[in-house]
Each structure stands twice: as structure tokens, then as C-alpha cells.
Amino acid sequence: MAEASVTLGGKASSLSSSTVCAVAAALSQVRIDSTALDRLSSSSFSKKATTATTTSSSSNHNITVPDFLTLEESRAFLLVLLNSLIISNAPSRTPLVLAETLNSNPSTFRFDDADLVTEDELTCSTLLGISAILDHHSAALSALADVAAAFSCEALKADVAAFNLMDSGDGHNSKEEVGVAADLRVLLNGSKSVGKEKVRSVARVPKVHGSVREHAKSVHSRMRVELNSGVKSAIGSEEAVCTVLLPLAAALRELGECSLGRAKSNLEGIGGGDLKLGVGEIFWKECPVGDGLSSGFNKAVNLFLGKEYGKFAHEVFVLLGLVWKVVAWEVVTAVAVLEAAELNEVIKGAKENGENPKVEENSKAEKKKKKVVLGKGTSSILALFKERLQSRGKLALGTWVADFLSFLDLTKPEFNEFLLKVKDVVESNESRRLPKIPKGTRDFAKEQMTIRKKAFSIIEEVFERHGATALDTPVFELRETLMGKYGEDSKLIYDLADQGGELLSLRYDLTVPFARFVAMNGLTSFKRYQIAKVYRRDNPSKGRYREFYQCDFDIAGTPPEKMGPDFEVVRILTELLDELNIGEYEIKLNHRKLLDGMMQICGVPPEKFRTICSSIDKLDKQSFQQIKKEMVEEKGLTAETADRIETFVKEKGSPLALLSKFIQEGSDFSKHEGASEALKELEILFIALEKSKRIDKVVFDLSLARGLDYYTGVIFEAVFKGGTQQVGSIAAGGRYDNLIGMFGSKTVPAVGVSLGIERVFAIMEQQQKDQNQMARPTKTEVLVSILGNDLTLAAELAGELWDAGVKAEFLVHKRRTKHFEYAKESRIPWMVLVYEQEVKEEGVVQLKDLEANIDIKTPRTQFVEELRKRLYP
């Protein structure tokens, strides 16, 4: 078979980490493209002139291989230097010398015939050569580490609940952690060997292995750029490369320590004293079990801090080698656990020949041992191992271990073939192709739905207490209905594909559809609530979704009493948050006219009012200096105007106290007509809230500047203050007197509030976790348990309960434990235990109160009445 070659200098030629590794391992020859050869040949006669020119510079040097490099690193360094010289197009015969040297595969390197090169070319090529090897090897190590962890899970009978990690689409989970968990699920799919043992080093696998994947990909992305940039473009390359290598080194150390923990646990679990002793003896001699991982990492960090970047990369490579040995030993020890019986049988012949006297023969019990059932992935990979090892015949234990470790040597071609087969195993498994949900969306399981239904019930009860009627509107609207209503947030509207008819968009909120409904139907007053999903093309993050519920309450119409609807809407918000019992919160409140007055007083041009308000609205997430930079550099405000704005937006405090300060004669606001009108309206509102005993929940905050274009009066926002969760705003609203009129009808003033129920759900779910509570997933009161296989009896008894209005389920199974497990899992308070013979011969059934652990025998004909008496006393 022809030897592989790497071509440099051609139009489509580029250097990759994998090709660097192939040449570094002497698995590929180097070929310079003919066009590059022409350039180099034309200048080769001028060697003396070139040398004379280059030696005049003190920064030029003879090519020498740094003495700290391994042979593999040295060859990588020379290949990167060769590629860099070709890219630079400098007239030199050095590339020819380097290519010839690499292809002759010497053990030492001399370059007497080569031209001088710059110090930058030498140092940068050293770093990039080692980094290319690290890039390639870290990706391979990541794959092997997942295989090792999967085998350890089965060897240790570990609880693998940590691998149930799914991409929730809300940014809560690391993509790489989710990927690791998915791959482990594939490898272990169908395994009967995993169990319920809580193993910390197994539970850490998604995070530790995910971190290696993440940082290995960062190194790979950086190397794709740097390997083909040339020295002229390499200013800052060393720092850029090393800043991605450092976190990789930290991740490798964690991987090694985590893998070592599992390997030691595997060693303890090897069956058979002599087998365990034999493997252990080799393990403690050859596996890096001391502080080598930590000391290697610390040495690398010190070199990084000292800016000795080439040596730093070398030490990271050394660290990777140590971690590789640990991971390989994890595989060996795990397989030794899983194949203990077979291993003794394989090694038996060697013992009989006196080759391995320490290995015991298989006992009768071991021979009869039930075959372990591995996962589809791990069993396929184990078959690959066994195929390789059994081809060598019966081995002494030491030889078996050495051969196994040799097979896992990443520098050998057969290991790359093995990795490709592992990739095929993972990708061909059907469970790998499980469907996913879009980012920014969620599924809700039974426990979550229980919480949601309870919350919706409370919300509807509060809304209906205030005389509102329910409304439902289409999930999509005409695009023209939504556009121009949300200011800068209009870019977040989901447009639907044009089907050759109307231009449509998914609703962004429930307020605009409500306004459209009022205008379309010619209503002049309407108090309604709506609980429905809305859609925003936002970047998913914690507490921020693309599909979510809103719970809206709005009052449209001109009230007989000024500020009456505004008061009621704020009052409703306090009732909602109190009755949902989420914990401490505050309602920040401001007035749109007050904001506009502030803008005018500070000297903001009228056409910039809305865009500056949009910037101010970010003050809960960013410092004023960041906001100031945005207002000045991006939105064209003067620094003096921005500083004036700062004096206002810092005002925050008790509503009545701050109001008193603003209405004082001579204040800036008192001189402004619009601001004065806003303060009078706020005075009415604050006094009403005080009389209603709700003013303590409200904070007057001039930095609140709701970004939506349609607000005209009072604006407010509720913020969760309790616990450690950072969920931000949980409700918001305000007055919008002109929105309904925008649809071509007469103006109908309105005010409303919208509850961000998804964030409220997150708080309620976390509270349950913190309190170690579990919501009942069903309302089932009775489980009819037929201990047999008579479905007709179950139908008869359960039917009687349903007819009597009792919430019941039935289960037909011969094993008593199955019934109790189901009742306990579903938290069903009562059971009707029905033994087929007993009910036929004696005409009785047994009622069981699970909470009180009381058994009651009752006639079959009276069991419904008896249960009703106890359920509904």
C-alpha cells in the first residue's frame, strides 16, 4: 500500500492538526506542491547571497530543535516551520531541506545546509507544532475517556442518573455536558449491569468530560487559524494559543483525577483474589497514581506565567500523556471486573505452563456465574477488545495487560481505527437519534404540570374575583397588527413563512391582540383576562424562553374615577404574587410622562426619547457607566446630558416620600407640565394603595423605563427578591391609552398587567426542591389492586368507584410488591387489595390506608360506601 503523504504549498493545501500528527508519528511523507517548488528552486542558487543578507540581522538563527522536545514534538515543530516558510514566500532552500529531513526520518536533526530563520519562526513553530499534537490527541482522549467511563459504570454497578441530562433549550445546561451525557446513554443503552450505587466520580462525568470537550474544541478552532497564518500574521499567536491551552490543561487534570478514582474503585471490585492481586501489582507500578497530575499541571502553569510558551505547551503534552495512561488503566481495570471469569479461563493455560503462577484457576462458582448483560455500545466495543486480545492466544496476565495498554496507544494506527469503530457504534445506535425539542422551549412532566395547574387555578381565581371574563385569541396575527407596537423589540417577532396569502407572525404578547379585539368589535369597555402562550425570537437563557405562557389582566374603557383601573391592576398583581406564595418581591413603579419630562429636562432631543428610555431600562442588568457608553457612543447623546440623566435615575425609594420631594415648589418636575400631571396621578394612586394596605410592596423608581412604545401613563414591574435565584422581572404592565386607537377605531384608554408565569414556575419548582417536597402527579384517591390476572374483576370494581365519583385507578398484577410500589410512587392514599379467591369464596376485599398503615376487611358489596365514608367524612 502506498505511503500517505501531506502536500504543502498548493492552492487548496492547508495544514491541519491531524496531518501534523501523521507526519510527527512518521506515518506520512511530506510533499511540496510543484508551484511552491518552482518558487523555491528559482531562488536556491542564491543561497550565499541570502545567507549574507540574513546574517546581518541579529534576530536570525540556525535551525536547532529545542532540547526539551520529544521526537514526535520535534517532527511536528519542523513540519509547522516548513509550512510557515512556504506560506511566507521568502526565497530560501530551507523548506527543501526540512522536507528531505522529515521524509528520511532521522532520530537526530542537523541543518547545516539550511538558511537562517528568525527567532519568531522558531519559537512560534515550536508552540504550534506541540499544540497541533495536543489538539489531535485531546479529541481522541475525550472519546476514549467516555468509553472508559461507560465500562466503569457497569463495573461499579453505578447509578447513571447523571446521564439523564437533556438540553432544556433555555441555556441552563452546557452543550458539551449534554453531549457527553447523550453519548454515555448510547453506550449504556440496554445495560443490565448499571445499578444504584452512588459513585461521585461517575456523577461528575458530564461536567468533567464536557469541560475537556469544550476546551479541546477551543484549541481546535484556534489551531485551524494559526497553522495556516504564517509568521507574518503570527503577532499575538503565542498568547492566543496558550490562553486556550491553559484551560485545557486544567480540564485534563480533572479528567485524570476523576478517571483515576474510578480505576481504583474498579481495582477493588475485581473478582478472585489472585486476579485482583496480579492486576493490582502492575497497576500500582505503571499507572500514574501519585501527585504526578497535580505537579505536572502546576509546572505547566508556572511556565505559562513565566511566558515560556514552548515549554508550557510541552508540559501540557506531558500531562496529557499521564492522563492518557490513567484513562487506559481505567479501561483495563473495568474490563477486568466485567470479564473476571473469562479472564481466569483465558489465563488458565498460561498458568499451567508456568508462565503466570499468581493467577488462580476458575472456580466452579465462577464458571457458573451468570453472564453480565452490557449496554449495546459497551458490548460492541468489548467485542473489539476481545477480538484483538484473543487473537494472541492464551496470555500470562502481565502480557495481557501490556497488550491491552498497547492497543490503547494513541500513536499507533490501529488505535485510530478503533476510535472510528467507536464513533460508528455511537452514531449507529438508534437511541442516538432520539428527537430533540427546539432551543428555548420545554416539555413539562407530570410533577411540573401539577405545579402549573395549581398556579393557573390561583391566577384564574384572583382574576375572576375582580370581575374579569376570559378571552382567547389566535396564536398568530396579521404581521401588520404586530409591527410598530414594540419599539426595538419588534426584531424578536417570529414571522411565519409566506404561503402565498396573508403575511402572518406569531403573537409576541397578549396585549396587542387584546387591543385588536376591542377595536375590531367596537367595544368601549371590557375587563378581561387571558392565559396563553406567546413567542419571541430571543436568545434562550436562564428564565428566558422562546415559547412561554403569559397571564394578562386588562381593563379597557374610560373610568368614572381617575386612576381607579390603575390602582386595581397594581392591587391584583400584589394579590397574585402573595397567593402564589413565591416569597419576597417588590413592584417598581414609574410614569411614562414623568420619564418624558425627565428626558426634556435633561436636554434629550424628542426623537431620541424612546431609544434612550430603552437604554435606561437596562439599568437593572448593567452599570450606569455601561449605559452611558451606549447612550453617548451608539445613540449620539452628549456626555453632559448623560450625566444629567444619571442624577435622576438614581432616585428610588418609598413612593409617598419620593413623591413629596418631587412635588416641592421649585423642583425640576414641578416646572414641567407633563411631569406635574404625572405626579398628580401618582399621588392618587399611592394614596389608594396605602389605604388598601399594599403601598409597602411598591418602590418608586425613576430608572424604570419599560421599552415598549405603547405605554402612556403608569408603568410598573415586579421583581423577585427572595432566595438565591436570579430570575429578574416576574411581572410588568402599565397604561396604554393610544394602542387600541392605532387600529383605526376611536381611542379607548386601557391599563393592564402581564405575569411572567414561566419565571414564577421556576421559583415554585425550586421552592419544592429546597423544601424536599414532591407534588402529587395525580388526584387519584384509590388504587384497585387485583392480585391475579382477572381484568374483568378490575373493570367491575373500578367502574363502581368511578360511578360513585371516586378518583380511582386499577392495576392487575400477581406480584403484591408491584402494587405497593406503584401506589407509593403515585402517592395514592388508599388501596383496595383484591385476592381473586378471597373475593369469590368469602365475598370480601381489603381496604388499606397507606398513610396510617391500617387494613380494613369489608364486604365486597359495601366497599364503595366504606371508602366514601373515609375519603369524604
mmCIF file with all atom_site columns, N, CA, C and O in Angstrom, residues 442-475:
data_model
loop_
_atom_site.group_PDB
_atom_site.id
_atom_site.type_symbol
_atom_site.label_atom_id
_atom_site.label_alt_id
_atom_site.label_comp_id
_atom_site.label_asym_id
_atom_site.label_entity_id
_atom_site.label_seq_id
_atom_site.pdbx_PDB_ins_code
_atom_site.Cartn_x
_atom_site.Cartn_y
_atom_site.Cartn_z
_atom_site.occupancy
_atom_site.B_iso_or_equiv
_atom_site.pdbx_formal_charge
_atom_site.auth_seq_id
_atom_site.auth_comp_id
_atom_site.auth_asym_id
_atom_site.auth_atom_id
_atom_site.pdbx_PDB_model_num
ATOM 1   N N  . ARG A 1 442 ? -39.653 23.935 26.261 1.00 0.00 ? 442 ARG A N  1
ATOM 2   C CA . ARG A 1 442 ? -39.530 22.891 27.278 1.00 0.00 ? 442 ARG A CA 1
ATOM 3   C C  . ARG A 1 442 ? -40.715 21.942 27.201 1.00 0.00 ? 442 ARG A C  1
ATOM 4   O O  . ARG A 1 442 ? -41.803 22.320 26.783 1.00 0.00 ? 442 ARG A O  1
ATOM 5   N N  . ASP A 1 443 ? -40.474 20.694 27.597 1.00 0.00 ? 443 ASP A N  1
ATOM 6   C CA . ASP A 1 443 ? -41.560 19.768 27.890 1.00 0.00 ? 443 ASP A CA 1
ATOM 7   C C  . ASP A 1 443 ? -41.825 19.838 29.387 1.00 0.00 ? 443 ASP A C  1
ATOM 8   O O  . ASP A 1 443 ? -40.912 20.117 30.176 1.00 0.00 ? 443 ASP A O  1
ATOM 9   N N  . PHE A 1 444 ? -43.048 19.559 29.792 1.00 0.00 ? 444 PHE A N  1
ATOM 10  C CA . PHE A 1 444 ? -43.396 19.606 31.211 1.00 0.00 ? 444 PHE A CA 1
ATOM 11  C C  . PHE A 1 444 ? -43.927 18.244 31.642 1.00 0.00 ? 444 PHE A C  1
ATOM 12  O O  . PHE A 1 444 ? -44.949 17.780 31.143 1.00 0.00 ? 444 PHE A O  1
ATOM 13  N N  . ALA A 1 445 ? -43.190 17.609 32.546 1.00 0.00 ? 445 ALA A N  1
ATOM 14  C CA . ALA A 1 445 ? -43.570 16.292 33.043 1.00 0.00 ? 445 ALA A CA 1
ATOM 15  C C  . ALA A 1 445 ? -44.686 16.431 34.074 1.00 0.00 ? 445 ALA A C  1
ATOM 16  O O  . ALA A 1 445 ? -45.113 17.535 34.412 1.00 0.00 ? 445 ALA A O  1
ATOM 17  N N  . LYS A 1 446 ? -45.140 15.274 34.582 1.00 0.00 ? 446 LYS A N  1
ATOM 18  C CA . LYS A 1 446 ? -46.322 15.275 35.442 1.00 0.00 ? 446 LYS A CA 1
ATOM 19  C C  . LYS A 1 446 ? -46.135 16.127 36.708 1.00 0.00 ? 446 LYS A C  1
ATOM 20  O O  . LYS A 1 446 ? -47.068 16.824 37.124 1.00 0.00 ? 446 LYS A O  1
ATOM 21  N N  . GLU A 1 447 ? -44.926 16.075 37.311 1.00 0.00 ? 447 GLU A N  1
ATOM 22  C CA . GLU A 1 447 ? -44.720 16.867 38.536 1.00 0.00 ? 447 GLU A CA 1
ATOM 23  C C  . GLU A 1 447 ? -44.805 18.361 38.231 1.00 0.00 ? 447 GLU A C  1
ATOM 24  O O  . GLU A 1 447 ? -45.378 19.136 39.004 1.00 0.00 ? 447 GLU A O  1
ATOM 25  N N  . GLN A 1 448 ? -44.204 18.770 37.102 1.00 0.00 ? 448 GLN A N  1
ATOM 26  C CA . GLN A 1 448 ? -44.250 20.189 36.724 1.00 0.00 ? 448 GLN A CA 1
ATOM 27  C C  . GLN A 1 448 ? -45.675 20.623 36.374 1.00 0.00 ? 448 GLN A C  1
ATOM 28  O O  . GLN A 1 448 ? -46.094 21.720 36.725 1.00 0.00 ? 448 GLN A O  1
ATOM 29  N N  . MET A 1 449 ? -46.395 19.752 35.685 1.00 0.00 ? 449 MET A N  1
ATOM 30  C CA . MET A 1 449 ? -47.767 20.099 35.323 1.00 0.00 ? 449 MET A CA 1
ATOM 31  C C  . MET A 1 449 ? -48.656 20.251 36.558 1.00 0.00 ? 449 MET A C  1
ATOM 32  O O  . MET A 1 449 ? -49.588 21.056 36.569 1.00 0.00 ? 449 MET A O  1
ATOM 33  N N  . THR A 1 450 ? -48.352 19.495 37.597 1.00 0.00 ? 450 THR A N  1
ATOM 34  C CA . THR A 1 450 ? -49.125 19.634 38.843 1.00 0.00 ? 450 THR A CA 1
ATOM 35  C C  . THR A 1 450 ? -48.951 21.034 39.414 1.00 0.00 ? 450 THR A C  1
ATOM 36  O O  . THR A 1 450 ? -49.925 21.677 39.832 1.00 0.00 ? 450 THR A O  1
ATOM 37  N N  . ILE A 1 451 ? -47.705 21.520 39.421 1.00 0.00 ? 451 ILE A N  1
ATOM 38  C CA . ILE A 1 451 ? -47.438 22.873 39.923 1.00 0.00 ? 451 ILE A CA 1
ATOM 39  C C  . ILE A 1 451 ? -48.111 23.914 39.028 1.00 0.00 ? 451 ILE A C  1
ATOM 40  O O  . ILE A 1 451 ? -48.723 24.880 39.506 1.00 0.00 ? 451 ILE A O  1
ATOM 41  N N  . ARG A 1 452 ? -48.024 23.730 37.721 1.00 0.00 ? 452 ARG A N  1
ATOM 42  C CA . ARG A 1 452 ? -48.587 24.698 36.780 1.00 0.00 ? 452 ARG A CA 1
ATOM 43  C C  . ARG A 1 452 ? -50.108 24.783 36.912 1.00 0.00 ? 452 ARG A C  1
ATOM 44  O O  . ARG A 1 452 ? -50.687 25.878 36.914 1.00 0.00 ? 452 ARG A O  1
ATOM 45  N N  . LYS A 1 453 ? -50.756 23.625 37.028 1.00 0.00 ? 453 LYS A N  1
ATOM 46  C CA . LYS A 1 453 ? -52.219 23.625 37.153 1.00 0.00 ? 453 LYS A CA 1
ATOM 47  C C  . LYS A 1 453 ? -52.654 24.327 38.439 1.00 0.00 ? 453 LYS A C  1
ATOM 48  O O  . LYS A 1 453 ? -53.638 25.070 38.447 1.00 0.00 ? 453 LYS A O  1
ATOM 49  N N  . LYS A 1 454 ? -51.901 24.099 39.504 1.00 0.00 ? 454 LYS A N  1
ATOM 50  C CA . LYS A 1 454 ? -52.215 24.770 40.773 1.00 0.00 ? 454 LYS A CA 1
ATOM 51  C C  . LYS A 1 454 ? -52.072 26.290 40.626 1.00 0.00 ? 454 LYS A C  1
ATOM 52  O O  . LYS A 1 454 ? -52.933 27.060 41.067 1.00 0.00 ? 454 LYS A O  1
ATOM 53  N N  . ALA A 1 455 ? -50.968 26.713 39.979 1.00 0.00 ? 455 ALA A N  1
ATOM 54  C CA . ALA A 1 455 ? -50.737 28.150 39.793 1.00 0.00 ? 455 ALA A CA 1
ATOM 55  C C  . ALA A 1 455 ? -51.820 28.773 38.914 1.00 0.00 ? 455 ALA A C  1
ATOM 56  O O  . ALA A 1 455 ? -52.352 29.846 39.227 1.00 0.00 ? 455 ALA A O  1
ATOM 57  N N  . PHE A 1 456 ? -52.162 28.121 37.807 1.00 0.00 ? 456 PHE A N  1
ATOM 58  C CA . PHE A 1 456 ? -53.202 28.654 36.915 1.00 0.00 ? 456 PHE A CA 1
ATOM 59  C C  . PHE A 1 456 ? -54.536 28.772 37.642 1.00 0.00 ? 456 PHE A C  1
ATOM 60  O O  . PHE A 1 456 ? -55.298 29.718 37.422 1.00 0.00 ? 456 PHE A O  1
ATOM 61  N N  . SER A 1 457 ? -54.820 27.813 38.509 1.00 0.00 ? 457 SER A N  1
ATOM 62  C CA . SER A 1 457 ? -56.069 27.849 39.271 1.00 0.00 ? 457 SER A CA 1
ATOM 63  C C  . SER A 1 457 ? -56.117 29.067 40.188 1.00 0.00 ? 457 SER A C  1
ATOM 64  O O  . SER A 1 457 ? -57.140 29.765 40.278 1.00 0.00 ? 457 SER A O  1
ATOM 65  N N  . ILE A 1 458 ? -54.986 29.345 40.858 1.00 0.00 ? 458 ILE A N  1
ATOM 66  C CA . ILE A 1 458 ? -54.913 30.527 41.749 1.00 0.00 ? 458 ILE A CA 1
ATOM 67  C C  . ILE A 1 458 ? -55.078 31.803 40.944 1.00 0.00 ? 458 ILE A C  1
ATOM 68  O O  . ILE A 1 458 ? -55.817 32.721 41.324 1.00 0.00 ? 458 ILE A O  1
ATOM 69  N N  . ILE A 1 459 ? -54.392 31.865 39.798 1.00 0.00 ? 459 ILE A N  1
ATOM 70  C CA . ILE A 1 459 ? -54.422 33.077 38.968 1.00 0.00 ? 459 ILE A CA 1
ATOM 71  C C  . ILE A 1 459 ? -55.829 33.347 38.442 1.00 0.00 ? 459 ILE A C  1
ATOM 72  O O  . ILE A 1 459 ? -56.328 34.484 38.509 1.00 0.00 ? 459 ILE A O  1
ATOM 73  N N  . GLU A 1 460 ? -56.483 32.309 37.940 1.00 0.00 ? 460 GLU A N  1
ATOM 74  C CA . GLU A 1 460 ? -57.849 32.487 37.432 1.00 0.00 ? 460 GLU A CA 1
ATOM 75  C C  . GLU A 1 460 ? -58.790 32.927 38.544 1.00 0.00 ? 460 GLU A C  1
ATOM 76  O O  . GLU A 1 460 ? -59.671 33.771 38.322 1.00 0.00 ? 460 GLU A O  1
ATOM 77  N N  . GLU A 1 461 ? -58.610 32.361 39.733 1.00 0.00 ? 461 GLU A N  1
ATOM 78  C CA . GLU A 1 461 ? -59.486 32.728 40.852 1.00 0.00 ? 461 GLU A CA 1
ATOM 79  C C  . GLU A 1 461 ? -59.321 34.210 41.209 1.00 0.00 ? 461 GLU A C  1
ATOM 80  O O  . GLU A 1 461 ? -60.298 34.914 41.451 1.00 0.00 ? 461 GLU A O  1
ATOM 81  N N  . VAL A 1 462 ? -58.072 34.707 41.206 1.00 0.00 ? 462 VAL A N  1
ATOM 82  C CA . VAL A 1 462 ? -57.829 36.126 41.506 1.00 0.00 ? 462 VAL A CA 1
ATOM 83  C C  . VAL A 1 462 ? -58.443 37.003 40.420 1.00 0.00 ? 462 VAL A C  1
ATOM 84  O O  . VAL A 1 462 ? -59.118 38.005 40.704 1.00 0.00 ? 462 VAL A O  1
ATOM 85  N N  . PHE A 1 463 ? -58.224 36.668 39.159 1.00 0.00 ? 463 PHE A N  1
ATOM 86  C CA . PHE A 1 463 ? -58.770 37.465 38.059 1.00 0.00 ? 463 PHE A CA 1
ATOM 87  C C  . PHE A 1 463 ? -60.298 37.516 38.110 1.00 0.00 ? 463 PHE A C  1
ATOM 88  O O  . PHE A 1 463 ? -60.910 38.582 37.939 1.00 0.00 ? 463 PHE A O  1
ATOM 89  N N  . GLU A 1 464 ? -60.913 36.364 38.357 1.00 0.00 ? 464 GLU A N  1
ATOM 90  C CA . GLU A 1 464 ? -62.377 36.315 38.371 1.00 0.00 ? 464 GLU A CA 1
ATOM 91  C C  . GLU A 1 464 ? -62.955 36.988 39.613 1.00 0.00 ? 464 GLU A C  1
ATOM 92  O O  . GLU A 1 464 ? -64.089 37.469 39.596 1.00 0.00 ? 464 GLU A O  1
ATOM 93  N N  . ARG A 1 465 ? -62.159 37.040 40.673 1.00 0.00 ? 465 ARG A N  1
ATOM 94  C CA . ARG A 1 465 ? -62.585 37.757 41.886 1.00 0.00 ? 465 ARG A CA 1
ATOM 95  C C  . ARG A 1 465 ? -62.816 39.234 41.584 1.00 0.00 ? 465 ARG A C  1
ATOM 96  O O  . ARG A 1 465 ? -63.615 39.902 42.231 1.00 0.00 ? 465 ARG A O  1
ATOM 97  N N  . HIS A 1 466 ? -62.089 39.738 40.585 1.00 0.00 ? 466 HIS A N  1
ATOM 98  C CA . HIS A 1 466 ? -62.200 41.155 40.220 1.00 0.00 ? 466 HIS A CA 1
ATOM 99  C C  . HIS A 1 466 ? -63.126 41.378 39.027 1.00 0.00 ? 466 HIS A C  1
ATOM 100 O O  . HIS A 1 466 ? -63.108 42.449 38.422 1.00 0.00 ? 466 HIS A O  1
ATOM 101 N N  . GLY A 1 467 ? -63.923 40.367 38.689 1.00 0.00 ? 467 GLY A N  1
ATOM 102 C CA . GLY A 1 467 ? -64.956 40.556 37.679 1.00 0.00 ? 467 GLY A CA 1
ATOM 103 C C  . GLY A 1 467 ? -64.510 40.442 36.242 1.00 0.00 ? 467 GLY A C  1
ATOM 104 O O  . GLY A 1 467 ? -65.239 40.890 35.335 1.00 0.00 ? 467 GLY A O  1
ATOM 105 N N  . ALA A 1 468 ? -63.349 39.841 35.983 1.00 0.00 ? 468 ALA A N  1
ATOM 106 C CA . ALA A 1 468 ? -62.874 39.718 34.603 1.00 0.00 ? 468 ALA A CA 1
ATOM 107 C C  . ALA A 1 468 ? -63.465 38.475 33.939 1.00 0.00 ? 468 ALA A C  1
ATOM 108 O O  . ALA A 1 468 ? -63.753 37.474 34.599 1.00 0.00 ? 468 ALA A O  1
ATOM 109 N N  . THR A 1 469 ? -63.637 38.560 32.626 1.00 0.00 ? 469 THR A N  1
ATOM 110 C CA . THR A 1 469 ? -64.076 37.411 31.840 1.00 0.00 ? 469 THR A CA 1
ATOM 111 C C  . THR A 1 469 ? -62.906 36.918 30.988 1.00 0.00 ? 469 THR A C  1
ATOM 112 O O  . THR A 1 469 ? -62.017 37.688 30.636 1.00 0.00 ? 469 THR A O  1
ATOM 113 N N  . ALA A 1 470 ? -62.942 35.617 30.640 1.00 0.00 ? 470 ALA A N  1
ATOM 114 C CA . ALA A 1 470 ? -61.850 35.018 29.879 1.00 0.00 ? 470 ALA A CA 1
ATOM 115 C C  . ALA A 1 470 ? -61.967 35.345 28.396 1.00 0.00 ? 470 ALA A C  1
ATOM 116 O O  . ALA A 1 470 ? -63.067 35.513 27.863 1.00 0.00 ? 470 ALA A O  1
ATOM 117 N N  . LEU A 1 471 ? -60.810 35.463 27.728 1.00 0.00 ? 471 LEU A N  1
ATOM 118 C CA . LEU A 1 471 ? -60.760 35.713 26.292 1.00 0.00 ? 471 LEU A CA 1
ATOM 119 C C  . LEU A 1 471 ? -59.659 34.836 25.699 1.00 0.00 ? 471 LEU A C  1
ATOM 120 O O  . LEU A 1 471 ? -58.630 34.607 26.335 1.00 0.00 ? 471 LEU A O  1
ATOM 121 N N  . ASP A 1 472 ? -59.875 34.331 24.482 1.00 0.00 ? 472 ASP A N  1
ATOM 122 C CA . ASP A 1 472 ? -58.833 33.607 23.761 1.00 0.00 ? 472 ASP A CA 1
ATOM 123 C C  . ASP A 1 472 ? -58.721 34.209 22.363 1.00 0.00 ? 472 ASP A C  1
ATOM 124 O O  . ASP A 1 472 ? -59.735 34.556 21.753 1.00 0.00 ? 472 ASP A O  1
ATOM 125 N N  . THR A 1 473 ? -57.503 34.358 21.875 1.00 0.00 ? 473 THR A N  1
ATOM 126 C CA . THR A 1 473 ? -57.264 34.925 20.547 1.00 0.00 ? 473 THR A CA 1
ATOM 127 C C  . THR A 1 473 ? -56.332 33.994 19.773 1.00 0.00 ? 473 THR A C  1
ATOM 128 O O  . THR A 1 473 ? -55.668 33.141 20.368 1.00 0.00 ? 473 THR A O  1
ATOM 129 N N  . PRO A 1 474 ? -56.240 34.138 18.431 1.00 0.00 ? 474 PRO A N  1
ATOM 130 C CA . PRO A 1 474 ? -55.377 33.243 17.645 1.00 0.00 ? 474 PRO A CA 1
ATOM 131 C C  . PRO A 1 474 ? -53.911 33.339 18.060 1.00 0.00 ? 474 PRO A C  1
ATOM 132 O O  . PRO A 1 474 ? -53.440 34.394 18.488 1.00 0.00 ? 474 PRO A O  1
ATOM 133 N N  . VAL A 1 475 ? -53.198 32.226 17.892 1.00 0.00 ? 475 VAL A N  1
ATOM 134 C CA . VAL A 1 475 ? -51.787 32.209 18.254 1.00 0.00 ? 475 VAL A CA 1
ATOM 135 C C  . VAL A 1 475 ? -50.965 33.025 17.266 1.00 0.00 ? 475 VAL A C  1
ATOM 136 O O  . VAL A 1 475 ? -49.847 33.439 17.565 1.00 0.00 ? 475 VAL A O  1
#
